[in-house]
mmCIF file of C-alpha atoms in Angstrom:
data_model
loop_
_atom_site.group_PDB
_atom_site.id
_atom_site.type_symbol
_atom_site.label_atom_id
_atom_site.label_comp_id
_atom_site.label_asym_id
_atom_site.label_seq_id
_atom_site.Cartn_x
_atom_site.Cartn_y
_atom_site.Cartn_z
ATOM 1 C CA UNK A 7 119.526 116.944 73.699
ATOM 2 C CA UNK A 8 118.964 120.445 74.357
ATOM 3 C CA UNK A 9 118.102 121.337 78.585
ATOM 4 C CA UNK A 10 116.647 124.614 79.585
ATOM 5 C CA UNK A 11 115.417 125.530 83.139
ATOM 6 C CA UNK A 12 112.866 127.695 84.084
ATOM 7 C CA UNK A 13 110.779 129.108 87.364
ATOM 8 C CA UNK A 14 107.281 128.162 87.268
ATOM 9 C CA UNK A 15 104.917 130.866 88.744
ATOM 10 C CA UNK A 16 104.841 129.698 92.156
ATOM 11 C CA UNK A 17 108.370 129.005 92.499
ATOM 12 C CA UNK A 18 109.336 125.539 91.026
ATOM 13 C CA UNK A 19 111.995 124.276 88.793
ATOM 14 C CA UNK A 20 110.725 122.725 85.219
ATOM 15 C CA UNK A 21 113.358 121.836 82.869
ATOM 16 C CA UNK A 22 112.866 121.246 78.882
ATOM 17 C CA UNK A 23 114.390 117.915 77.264
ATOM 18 C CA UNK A 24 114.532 118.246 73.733
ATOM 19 C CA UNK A 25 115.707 116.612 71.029
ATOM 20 C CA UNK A 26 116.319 119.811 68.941
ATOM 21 C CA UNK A 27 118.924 122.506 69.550
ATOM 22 C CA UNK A 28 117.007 125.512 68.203
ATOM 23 C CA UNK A 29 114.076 125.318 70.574
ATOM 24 C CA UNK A 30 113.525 128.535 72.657
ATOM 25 C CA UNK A 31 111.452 127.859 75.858
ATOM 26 C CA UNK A 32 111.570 131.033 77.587
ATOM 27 C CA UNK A 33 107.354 131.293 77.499
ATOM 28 C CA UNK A 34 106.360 132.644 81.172
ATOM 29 C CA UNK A 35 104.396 130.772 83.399
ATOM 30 C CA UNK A 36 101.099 133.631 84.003
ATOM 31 C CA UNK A 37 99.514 131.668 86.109
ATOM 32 C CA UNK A 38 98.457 133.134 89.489
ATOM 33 C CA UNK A 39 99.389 130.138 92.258
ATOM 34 C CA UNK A 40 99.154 129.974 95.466
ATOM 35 C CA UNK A 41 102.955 128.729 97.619
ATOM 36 C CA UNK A 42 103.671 125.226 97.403
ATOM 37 C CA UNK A 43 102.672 123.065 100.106
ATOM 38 C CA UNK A 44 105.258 122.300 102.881
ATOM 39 C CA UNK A 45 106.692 119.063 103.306
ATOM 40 C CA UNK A 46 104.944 116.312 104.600
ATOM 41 C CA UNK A 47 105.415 114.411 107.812
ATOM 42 C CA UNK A 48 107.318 111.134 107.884
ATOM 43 C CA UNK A 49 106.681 108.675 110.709
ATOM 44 C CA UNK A 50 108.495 105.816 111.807
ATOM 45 C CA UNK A 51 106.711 102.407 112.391
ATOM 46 C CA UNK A 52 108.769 100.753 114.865
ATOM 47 C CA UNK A 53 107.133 97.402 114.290
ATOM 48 C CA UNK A 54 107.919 96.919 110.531
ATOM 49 C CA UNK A 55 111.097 99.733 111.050
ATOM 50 C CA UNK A 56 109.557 101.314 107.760
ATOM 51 C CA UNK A 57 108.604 105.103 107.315
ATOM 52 C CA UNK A 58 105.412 106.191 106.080
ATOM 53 C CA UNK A 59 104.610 109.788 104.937
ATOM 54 C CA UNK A 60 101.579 111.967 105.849
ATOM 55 C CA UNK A 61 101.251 113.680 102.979
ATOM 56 C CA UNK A 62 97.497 115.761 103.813
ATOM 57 C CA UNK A 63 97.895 118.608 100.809
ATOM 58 C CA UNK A 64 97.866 115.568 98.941
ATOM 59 C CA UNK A 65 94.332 114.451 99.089
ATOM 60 C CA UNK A 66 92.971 117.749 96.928
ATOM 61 C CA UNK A 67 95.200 117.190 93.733
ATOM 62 C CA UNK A 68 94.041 117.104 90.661
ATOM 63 C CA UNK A 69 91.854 113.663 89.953
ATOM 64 C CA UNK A 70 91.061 112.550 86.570
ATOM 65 C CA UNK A 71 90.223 116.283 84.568
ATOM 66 C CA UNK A 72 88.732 115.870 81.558
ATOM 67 C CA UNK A 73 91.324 116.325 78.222
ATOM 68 C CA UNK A 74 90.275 119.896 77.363
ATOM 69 C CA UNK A 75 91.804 120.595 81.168
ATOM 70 C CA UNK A 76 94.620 118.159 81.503
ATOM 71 C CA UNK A 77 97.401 119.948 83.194
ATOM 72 C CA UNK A 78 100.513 118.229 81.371
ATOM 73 C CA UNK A 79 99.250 119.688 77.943
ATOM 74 C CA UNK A 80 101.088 122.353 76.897
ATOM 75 C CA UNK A 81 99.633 125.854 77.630
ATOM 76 C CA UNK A 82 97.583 127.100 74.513
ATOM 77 C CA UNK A 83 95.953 130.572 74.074
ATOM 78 C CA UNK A 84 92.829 129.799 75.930
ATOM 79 C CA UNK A 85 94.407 127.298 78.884
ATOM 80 C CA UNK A 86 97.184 127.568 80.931
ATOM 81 C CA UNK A 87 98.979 124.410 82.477
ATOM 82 C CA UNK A 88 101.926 123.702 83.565
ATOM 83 C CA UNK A 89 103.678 123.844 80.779
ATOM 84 C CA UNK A 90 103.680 127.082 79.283
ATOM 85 C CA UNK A 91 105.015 126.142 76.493
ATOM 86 C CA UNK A 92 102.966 125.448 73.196
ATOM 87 C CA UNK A 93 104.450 122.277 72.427
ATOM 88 C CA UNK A 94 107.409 120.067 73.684
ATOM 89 C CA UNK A 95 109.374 117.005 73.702
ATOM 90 C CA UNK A 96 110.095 115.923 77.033
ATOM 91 C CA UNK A 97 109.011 118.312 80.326
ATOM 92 C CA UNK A 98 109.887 117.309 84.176
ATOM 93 C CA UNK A 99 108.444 119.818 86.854
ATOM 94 C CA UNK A 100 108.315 119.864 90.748
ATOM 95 C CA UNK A 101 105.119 118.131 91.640
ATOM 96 C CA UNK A 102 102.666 120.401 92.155
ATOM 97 C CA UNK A 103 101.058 117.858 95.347
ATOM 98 C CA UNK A 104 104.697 116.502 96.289
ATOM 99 C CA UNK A 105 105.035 113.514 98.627
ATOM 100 C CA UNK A 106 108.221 114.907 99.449
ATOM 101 C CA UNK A 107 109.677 117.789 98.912
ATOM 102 C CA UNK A 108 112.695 120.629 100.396
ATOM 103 C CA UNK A 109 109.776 123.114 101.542
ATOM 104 C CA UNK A 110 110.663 121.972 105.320
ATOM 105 C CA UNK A 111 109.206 124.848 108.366
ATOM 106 C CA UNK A 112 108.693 123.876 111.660
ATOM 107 C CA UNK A 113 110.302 120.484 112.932
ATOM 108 C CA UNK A 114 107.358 117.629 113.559
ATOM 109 C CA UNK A 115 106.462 117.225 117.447
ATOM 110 C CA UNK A 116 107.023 113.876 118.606
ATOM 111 C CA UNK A 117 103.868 111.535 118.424
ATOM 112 C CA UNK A 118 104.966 108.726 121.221
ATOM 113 C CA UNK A 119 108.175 107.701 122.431
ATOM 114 C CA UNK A 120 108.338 104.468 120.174
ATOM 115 C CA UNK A 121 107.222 106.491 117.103
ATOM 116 C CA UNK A 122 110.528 108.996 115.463
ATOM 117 C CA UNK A 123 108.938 111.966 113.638
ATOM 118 C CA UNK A 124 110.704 113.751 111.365
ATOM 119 C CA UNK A 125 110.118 116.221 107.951
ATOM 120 C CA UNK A 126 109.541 114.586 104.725
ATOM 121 C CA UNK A 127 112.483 116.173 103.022
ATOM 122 C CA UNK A 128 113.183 115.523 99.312
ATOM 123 C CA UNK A 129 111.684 116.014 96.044
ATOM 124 C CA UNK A 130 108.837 114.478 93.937
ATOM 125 C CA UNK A 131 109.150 114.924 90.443
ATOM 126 C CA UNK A 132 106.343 114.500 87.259
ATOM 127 C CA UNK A 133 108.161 113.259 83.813
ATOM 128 C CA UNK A 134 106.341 114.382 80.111
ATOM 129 C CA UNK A 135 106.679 111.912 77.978
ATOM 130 C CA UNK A 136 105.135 113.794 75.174
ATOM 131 C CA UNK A 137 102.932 116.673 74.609
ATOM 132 C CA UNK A 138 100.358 114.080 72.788
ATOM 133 C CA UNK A 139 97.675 113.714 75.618
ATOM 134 C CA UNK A 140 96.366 110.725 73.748
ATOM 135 C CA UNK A 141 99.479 108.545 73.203
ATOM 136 C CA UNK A 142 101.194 106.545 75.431
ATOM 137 C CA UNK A 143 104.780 105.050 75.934
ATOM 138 C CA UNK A 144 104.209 101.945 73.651
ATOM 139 C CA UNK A 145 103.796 104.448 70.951
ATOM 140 C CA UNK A 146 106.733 106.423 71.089
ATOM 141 C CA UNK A 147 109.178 106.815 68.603
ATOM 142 C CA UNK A 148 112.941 104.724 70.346
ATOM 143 C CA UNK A 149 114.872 108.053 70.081
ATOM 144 C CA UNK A 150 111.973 109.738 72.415
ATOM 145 C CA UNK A 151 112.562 107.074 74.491
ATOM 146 C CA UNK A 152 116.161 107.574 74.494
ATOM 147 C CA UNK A 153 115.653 110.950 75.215
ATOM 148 C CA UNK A 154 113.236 110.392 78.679
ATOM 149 C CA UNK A 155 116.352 108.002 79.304
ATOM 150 C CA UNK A 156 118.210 110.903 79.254
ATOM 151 C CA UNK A 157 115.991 112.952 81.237
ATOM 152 C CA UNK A 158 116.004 110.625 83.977
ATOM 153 C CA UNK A 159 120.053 109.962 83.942
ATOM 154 C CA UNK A 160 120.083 113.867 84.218
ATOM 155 C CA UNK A 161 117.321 113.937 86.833
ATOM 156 C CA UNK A 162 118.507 110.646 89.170
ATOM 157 C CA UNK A 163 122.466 112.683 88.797
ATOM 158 C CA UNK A 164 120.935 116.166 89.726
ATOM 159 C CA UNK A 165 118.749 114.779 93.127
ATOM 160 C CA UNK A 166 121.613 112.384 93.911
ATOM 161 C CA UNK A 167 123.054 115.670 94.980
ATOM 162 C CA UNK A 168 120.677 117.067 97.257
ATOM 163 C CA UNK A 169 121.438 117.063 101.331
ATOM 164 C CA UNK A 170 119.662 114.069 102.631
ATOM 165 C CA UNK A 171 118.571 112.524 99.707
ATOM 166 C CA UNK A 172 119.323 108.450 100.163
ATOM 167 C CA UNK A 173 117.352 106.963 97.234
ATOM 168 C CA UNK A 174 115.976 107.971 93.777
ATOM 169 C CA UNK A 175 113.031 106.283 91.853
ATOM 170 C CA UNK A 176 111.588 106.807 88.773
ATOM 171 C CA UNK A 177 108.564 105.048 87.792
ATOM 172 C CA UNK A 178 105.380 105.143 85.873
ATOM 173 C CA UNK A 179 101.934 104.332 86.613
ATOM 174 C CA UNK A 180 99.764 103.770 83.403
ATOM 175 C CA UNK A 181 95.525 103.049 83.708
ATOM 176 C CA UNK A 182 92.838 103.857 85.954
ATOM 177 C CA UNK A 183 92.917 99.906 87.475
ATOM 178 C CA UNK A 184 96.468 101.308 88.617
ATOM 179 C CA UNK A 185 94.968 104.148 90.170
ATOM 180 C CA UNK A 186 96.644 107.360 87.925
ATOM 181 C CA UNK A 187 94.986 110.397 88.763
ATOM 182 C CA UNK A 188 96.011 111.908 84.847
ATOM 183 C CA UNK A 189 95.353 109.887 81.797
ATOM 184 C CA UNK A 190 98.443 111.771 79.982
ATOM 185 C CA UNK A 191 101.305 109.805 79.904
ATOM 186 C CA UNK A 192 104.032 110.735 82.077
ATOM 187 C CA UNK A 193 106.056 109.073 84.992
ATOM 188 C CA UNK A 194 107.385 110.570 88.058
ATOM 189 C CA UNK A 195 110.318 110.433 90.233
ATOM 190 C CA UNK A 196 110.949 109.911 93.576
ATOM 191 C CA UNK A 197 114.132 111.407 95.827
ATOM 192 C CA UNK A 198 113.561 109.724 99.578
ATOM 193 C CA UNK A 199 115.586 110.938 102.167
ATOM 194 C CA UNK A 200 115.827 107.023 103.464
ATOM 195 C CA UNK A 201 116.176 103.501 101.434
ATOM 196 C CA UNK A 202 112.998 101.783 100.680
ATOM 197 C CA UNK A 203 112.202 98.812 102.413
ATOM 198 C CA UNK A 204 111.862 97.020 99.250
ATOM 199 C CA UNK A 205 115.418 98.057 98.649
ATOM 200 C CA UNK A 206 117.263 97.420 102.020
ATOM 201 C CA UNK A 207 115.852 93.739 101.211
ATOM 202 C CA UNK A 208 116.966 93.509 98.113
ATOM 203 C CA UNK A 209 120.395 94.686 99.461
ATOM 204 C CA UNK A 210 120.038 92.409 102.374
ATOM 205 C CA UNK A 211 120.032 89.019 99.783
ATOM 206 C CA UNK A 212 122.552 90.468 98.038
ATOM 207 C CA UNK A 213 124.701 91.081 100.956
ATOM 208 C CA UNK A 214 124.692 87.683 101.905
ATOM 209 C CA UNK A 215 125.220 86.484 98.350
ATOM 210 C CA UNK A 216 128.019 88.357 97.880
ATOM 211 C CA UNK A 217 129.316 86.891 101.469
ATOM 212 C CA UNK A 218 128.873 83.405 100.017
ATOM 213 C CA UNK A 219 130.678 83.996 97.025
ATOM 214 C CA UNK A 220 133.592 86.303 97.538
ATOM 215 C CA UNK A 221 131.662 89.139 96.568
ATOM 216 C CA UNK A 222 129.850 87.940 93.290
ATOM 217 C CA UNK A 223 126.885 90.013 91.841
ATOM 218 C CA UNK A 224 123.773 88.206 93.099
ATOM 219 C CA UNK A 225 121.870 90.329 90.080
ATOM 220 C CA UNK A 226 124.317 89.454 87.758
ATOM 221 C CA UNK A 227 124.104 85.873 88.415
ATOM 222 C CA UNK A 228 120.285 85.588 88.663
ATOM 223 C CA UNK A 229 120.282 87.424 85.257
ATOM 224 C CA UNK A 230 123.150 84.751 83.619
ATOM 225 C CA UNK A 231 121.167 82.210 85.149
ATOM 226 C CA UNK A 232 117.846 83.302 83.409
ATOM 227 C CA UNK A 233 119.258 84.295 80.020
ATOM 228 C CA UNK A 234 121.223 80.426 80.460
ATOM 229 C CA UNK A 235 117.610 78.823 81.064
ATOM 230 C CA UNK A 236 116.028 80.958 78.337
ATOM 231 C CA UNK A 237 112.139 79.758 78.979
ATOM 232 C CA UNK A 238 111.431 82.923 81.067
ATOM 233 C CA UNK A 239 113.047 85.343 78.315
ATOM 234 C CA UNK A 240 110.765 87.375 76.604
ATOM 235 C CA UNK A 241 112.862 89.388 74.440
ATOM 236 C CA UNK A 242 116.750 90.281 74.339
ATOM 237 C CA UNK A 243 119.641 92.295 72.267
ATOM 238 C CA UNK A 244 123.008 92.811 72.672
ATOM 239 C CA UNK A 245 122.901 94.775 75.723
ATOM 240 C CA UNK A 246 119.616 93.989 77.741
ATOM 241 C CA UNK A 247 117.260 90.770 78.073
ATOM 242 C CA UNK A 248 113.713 91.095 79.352
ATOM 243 C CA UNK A 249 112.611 88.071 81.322
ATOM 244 C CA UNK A 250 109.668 87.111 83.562
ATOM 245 C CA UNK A 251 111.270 85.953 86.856
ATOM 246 C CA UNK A 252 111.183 82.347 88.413
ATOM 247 C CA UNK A 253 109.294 83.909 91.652
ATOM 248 C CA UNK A 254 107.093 86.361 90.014
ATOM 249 C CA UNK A 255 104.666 88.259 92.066
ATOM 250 C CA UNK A 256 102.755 89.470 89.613
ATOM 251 C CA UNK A 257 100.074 87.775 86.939
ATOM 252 C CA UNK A 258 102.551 89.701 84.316
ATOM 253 C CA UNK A 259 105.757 91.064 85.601
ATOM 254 C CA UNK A 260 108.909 91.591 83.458
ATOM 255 C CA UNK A 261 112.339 93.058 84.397
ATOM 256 C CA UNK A 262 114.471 94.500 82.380
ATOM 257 C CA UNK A 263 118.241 94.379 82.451
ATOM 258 C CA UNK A 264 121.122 95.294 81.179
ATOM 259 C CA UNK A 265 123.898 92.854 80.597
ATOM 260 C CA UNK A 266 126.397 94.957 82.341
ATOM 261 C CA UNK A 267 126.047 95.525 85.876
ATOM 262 C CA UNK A 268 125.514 99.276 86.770
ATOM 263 C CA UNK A 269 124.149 101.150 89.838
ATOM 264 C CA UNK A 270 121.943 103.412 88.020
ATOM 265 C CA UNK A 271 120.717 105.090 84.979
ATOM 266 C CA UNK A 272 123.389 107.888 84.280
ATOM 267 C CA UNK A 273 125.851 104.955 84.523
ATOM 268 C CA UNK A 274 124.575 103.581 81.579
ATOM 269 C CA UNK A 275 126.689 104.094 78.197
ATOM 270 C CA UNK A 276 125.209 105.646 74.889
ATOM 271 C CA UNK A 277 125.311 102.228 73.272
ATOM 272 C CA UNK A 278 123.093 100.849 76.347
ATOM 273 C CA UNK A 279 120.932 104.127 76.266
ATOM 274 C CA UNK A 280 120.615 103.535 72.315
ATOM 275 C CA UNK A 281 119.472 99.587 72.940
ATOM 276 C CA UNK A 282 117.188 100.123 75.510
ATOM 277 C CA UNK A 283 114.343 102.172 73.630
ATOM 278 C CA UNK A 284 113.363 99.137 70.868
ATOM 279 C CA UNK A 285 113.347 96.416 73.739
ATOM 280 C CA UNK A 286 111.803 97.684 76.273
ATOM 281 C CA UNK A 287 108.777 99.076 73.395
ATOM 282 C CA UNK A 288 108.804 95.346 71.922
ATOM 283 C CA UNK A 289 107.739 94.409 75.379
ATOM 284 C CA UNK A 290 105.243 96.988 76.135
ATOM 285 C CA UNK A 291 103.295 96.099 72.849
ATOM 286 C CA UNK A 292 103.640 92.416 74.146
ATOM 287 C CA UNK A 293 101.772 93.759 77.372
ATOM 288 C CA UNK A 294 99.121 95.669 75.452
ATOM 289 C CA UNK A 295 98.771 93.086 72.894
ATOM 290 C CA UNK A 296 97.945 90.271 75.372
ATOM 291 C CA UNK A 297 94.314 90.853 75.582
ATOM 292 C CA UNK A 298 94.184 93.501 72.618
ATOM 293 C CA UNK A 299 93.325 96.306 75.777
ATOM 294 C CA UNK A 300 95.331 98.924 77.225
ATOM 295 C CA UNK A 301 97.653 96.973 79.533
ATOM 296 C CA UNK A 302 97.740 98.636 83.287
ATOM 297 C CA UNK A 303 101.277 98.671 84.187
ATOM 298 C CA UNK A 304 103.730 100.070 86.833
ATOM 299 C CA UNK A 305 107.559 100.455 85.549
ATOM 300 C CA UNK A 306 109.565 100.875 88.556
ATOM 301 C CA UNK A 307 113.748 102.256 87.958
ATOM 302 C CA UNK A 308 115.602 99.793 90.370
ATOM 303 C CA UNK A 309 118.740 101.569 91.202
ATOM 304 C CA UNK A 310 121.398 101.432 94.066
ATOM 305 C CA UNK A 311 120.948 103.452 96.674
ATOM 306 C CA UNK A 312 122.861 107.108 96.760
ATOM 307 C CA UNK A 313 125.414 106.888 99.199
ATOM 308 C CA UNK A 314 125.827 103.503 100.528
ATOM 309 C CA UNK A 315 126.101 99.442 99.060
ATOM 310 C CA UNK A 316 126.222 100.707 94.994
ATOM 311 C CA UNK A 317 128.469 97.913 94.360
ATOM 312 C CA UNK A 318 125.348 95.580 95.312
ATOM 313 C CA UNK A 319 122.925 97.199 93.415
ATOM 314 C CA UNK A 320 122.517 96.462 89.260
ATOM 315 C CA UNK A 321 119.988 98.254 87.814
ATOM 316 C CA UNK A 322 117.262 97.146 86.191
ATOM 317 C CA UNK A 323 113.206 97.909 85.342
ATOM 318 C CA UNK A 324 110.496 96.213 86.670
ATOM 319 C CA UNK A 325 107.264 95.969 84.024
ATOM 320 C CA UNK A 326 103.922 94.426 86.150
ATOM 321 C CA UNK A 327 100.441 94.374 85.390
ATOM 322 C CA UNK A 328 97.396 93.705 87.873
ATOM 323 C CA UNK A 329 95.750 92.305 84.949
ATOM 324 C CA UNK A 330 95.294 88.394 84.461
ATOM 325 C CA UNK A 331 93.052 88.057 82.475
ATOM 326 C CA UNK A 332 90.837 90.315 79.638
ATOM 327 C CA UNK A 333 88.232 90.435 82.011
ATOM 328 C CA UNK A 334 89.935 89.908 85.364
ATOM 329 C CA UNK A 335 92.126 91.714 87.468
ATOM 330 C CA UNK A 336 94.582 90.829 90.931
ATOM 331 C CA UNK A 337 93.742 92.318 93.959
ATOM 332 C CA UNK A 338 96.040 92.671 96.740
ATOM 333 C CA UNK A 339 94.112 90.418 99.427
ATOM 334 C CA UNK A 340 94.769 89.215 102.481
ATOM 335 C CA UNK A 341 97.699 87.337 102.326
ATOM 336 C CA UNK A 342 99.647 89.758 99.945
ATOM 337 C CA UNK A 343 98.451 92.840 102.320
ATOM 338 C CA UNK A 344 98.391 91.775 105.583
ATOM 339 C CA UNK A 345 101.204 89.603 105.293
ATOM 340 C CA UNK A 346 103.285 90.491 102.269
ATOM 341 C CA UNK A 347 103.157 86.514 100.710
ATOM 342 C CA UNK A 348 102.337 87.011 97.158
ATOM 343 C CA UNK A 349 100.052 84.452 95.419
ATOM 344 C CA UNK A 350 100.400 84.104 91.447
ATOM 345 C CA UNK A 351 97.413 82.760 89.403
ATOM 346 C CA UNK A 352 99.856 82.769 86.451
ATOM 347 C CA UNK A 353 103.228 80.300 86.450
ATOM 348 C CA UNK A 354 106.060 82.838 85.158
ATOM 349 C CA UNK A 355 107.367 80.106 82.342
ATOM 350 C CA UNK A 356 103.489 80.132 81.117
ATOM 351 C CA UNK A 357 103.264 83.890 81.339
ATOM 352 C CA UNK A 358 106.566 84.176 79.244
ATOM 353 C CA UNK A 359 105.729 82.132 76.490
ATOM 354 C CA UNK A 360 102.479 84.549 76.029
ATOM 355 C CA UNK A 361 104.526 87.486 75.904
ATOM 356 C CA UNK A 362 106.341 85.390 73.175
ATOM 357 C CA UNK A 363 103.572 84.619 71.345
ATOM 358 C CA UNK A 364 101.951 87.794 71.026
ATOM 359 C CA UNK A 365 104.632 89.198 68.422
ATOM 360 C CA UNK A 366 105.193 86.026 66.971
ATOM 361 C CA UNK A 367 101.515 85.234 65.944
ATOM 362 C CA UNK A 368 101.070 89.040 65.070
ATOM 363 C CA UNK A 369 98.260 89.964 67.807
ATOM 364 C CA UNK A 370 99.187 93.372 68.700
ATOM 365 C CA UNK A 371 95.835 95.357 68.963
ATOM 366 C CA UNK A 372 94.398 96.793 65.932
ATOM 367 C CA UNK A 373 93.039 100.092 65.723
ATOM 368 C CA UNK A 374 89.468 99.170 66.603
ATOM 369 C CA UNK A 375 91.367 97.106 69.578
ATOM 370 C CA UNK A 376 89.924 93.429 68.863
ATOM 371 C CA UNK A 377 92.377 90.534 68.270
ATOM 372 C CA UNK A 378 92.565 87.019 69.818
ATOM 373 C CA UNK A 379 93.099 87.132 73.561
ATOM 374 C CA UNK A 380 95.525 84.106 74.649
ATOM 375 C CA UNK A 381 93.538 81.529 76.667
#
């Protein structure tokens, strides 16, 4: 893998991932842009101890352009996006409408005595998948998907390293139901200058698990215990299984994990990197060939924290759809959003064995996208 970096014309860093070692990407950006925004402004609940960023540049990016203006195309002769290059492999620039970002100026005044203000240092990240604006991860070849593993071992490494940075997260949202704002497929990642409260839970049970046990992986076991029970496994190789979970949120939700316990991405070996690509695609056709329609998904990077508890964390990627059925799809209602108790329509040992099935009885959409939907 070949990595070049370059200055886009308003100041940020895009870097080049590709998979040959004769490409030249020194193409300008000629683009006239205006400064990036500054940082947003994170406030501190002190009733849920959470932060939440106010993020107001944010509410004039780019929704939904039409494909002849898609801004993760490469540049051609009559359109310039933000990739001035005329064709590439794998592309991860600044966001252009970060969440978070370095750009900090004046520090926040304080809103009330109980509420902490502070900047909303870090950086926000978009990944190219591909310069094909109509494909889509399921599609890609397994050594372009080793390659965006790559990418985002290099890119979790690289913000690891910035001052303040406590967490990073890569993720993708695919599908309008999601809520993406650009149908080309790309991901993004996430530096926070905190832990997520998702996270300092997750670290929480494992804390006390490994308290119990005289310090025992509570990942690790969960996983052993899954790929032991085997009616929640979707798929598996030598070096990752892909399960539903016993207490699955979501109508479809599958993590993926590998065997070994690691903190994060660039701790993962070549042999890992090499394995992941043709499971976790196997499993993303199983999504999209559920009800023969363009499964929406969010893929969310689990990884230990930067600086503190690694030795609790153990990576892993968690695939979950909003759909449940062909023509019906969860919303987050009350209890789910007002009190954070998920309710599942689906029973995870049901929704497994339809994952199963769809590669097994060969109903992976056609090209017209009709098939037999499972009932």
């Amino acid at each position: 893998m070949k990595r070049t970096a370059i200055e886009l014309a308003d100041g940020r860093e895009l870097i080049y991932f590709d998979e040959r070692d004769d490409a030249v990407r020194d193409q300008p950006d000629r683009r006239e842009l205006p400064p990036p925004p500054p940082a947003s402004q994170l406030r501190h609940d002190p009733l849920t101890d959470e932060w939440v960023a106010v993020a107001v540049h944010r509410q004039t990016r780019t929704f939904l352009p039409p494909a002849d203006q898609c801004p993760l195309c490469p540049t051609t002769a009559d359109r310039l996006s933000e990739i001035p290059a005329p064709d590439y492999d794998v592309a991860v620039f600044e966001n252009r409408f970060p969440s978070l970002s370095g750009r900090v100026a004046d520090e926040p005044a304080e809103i009330t005595p109980f509420t902490p203000v502070r900047p909303g240092r870090g950086r926000c990240e978009v990944v190219c998948f591909t310069d094909d604006h109509d494909a889509s991860f399921a599609g890609l070849p397994p050594r372009r998907v080793r390659t965006v593993l790559d990418a985002l071992a290099d890119r979790t490494a690289v913000l690891s390293e910035l001052p303040g940075v406590e967490q990073v997260f890569p993720f993708e949202n695919r599908g309008v139901e999601i809520g993406v704002t650009l149908h080309h497929p790309h991901g993004q990642v996430y530096a926070y200058p905190f832990v997520t409260p998702r996270t300092r839970a997750m670290l929480a049970a494992a804390r006390r698990h490994a308290d119990r046990t005289g310090g025992r992986n509570l990942y690790a076991d969960v996983l052993a215990a899954e790929r032991a029970a085997g009616d929640r496994v979707v798929a598996a190789n030598e070096h990752w299984t892909a399960y539903v979970p016993a207490a699955a949120r979501w109508p479809f939700e599958v993590h993926v994990a590998p065997h070994r316990p690691v903190p994060d991405i660039p701790a993962l070996h070549d042999a890992e990197r090499d394995a992941f690509g043709p499971l976790y695609l196997d499993v993303l056709r199983r999504f999209d060939g559920l009800f023969d329609l363009p499964m929406p998904y969010i893929a969310a990077w689990h990884q230990a924290p930067v600086r503190i508890d690694r030795e609790l964390g153990h990576l892993h990627l968690q695939l979950f759809s909003i759909r449940r059925a062909g023509d019906k799809l969860k919303y987050l209602a009350g209890s789910e959003s007002g009190m954070g108790v998920f309710i599942n329509d689906i029973a995870p040992e049901r929704a497994a064995e339809l994952l199963r099935t769809v590669r097994k009885e060969g109903h992976l959409p056609n090209a017209h996208g009709r098939g037999r939907a499972p009932s």
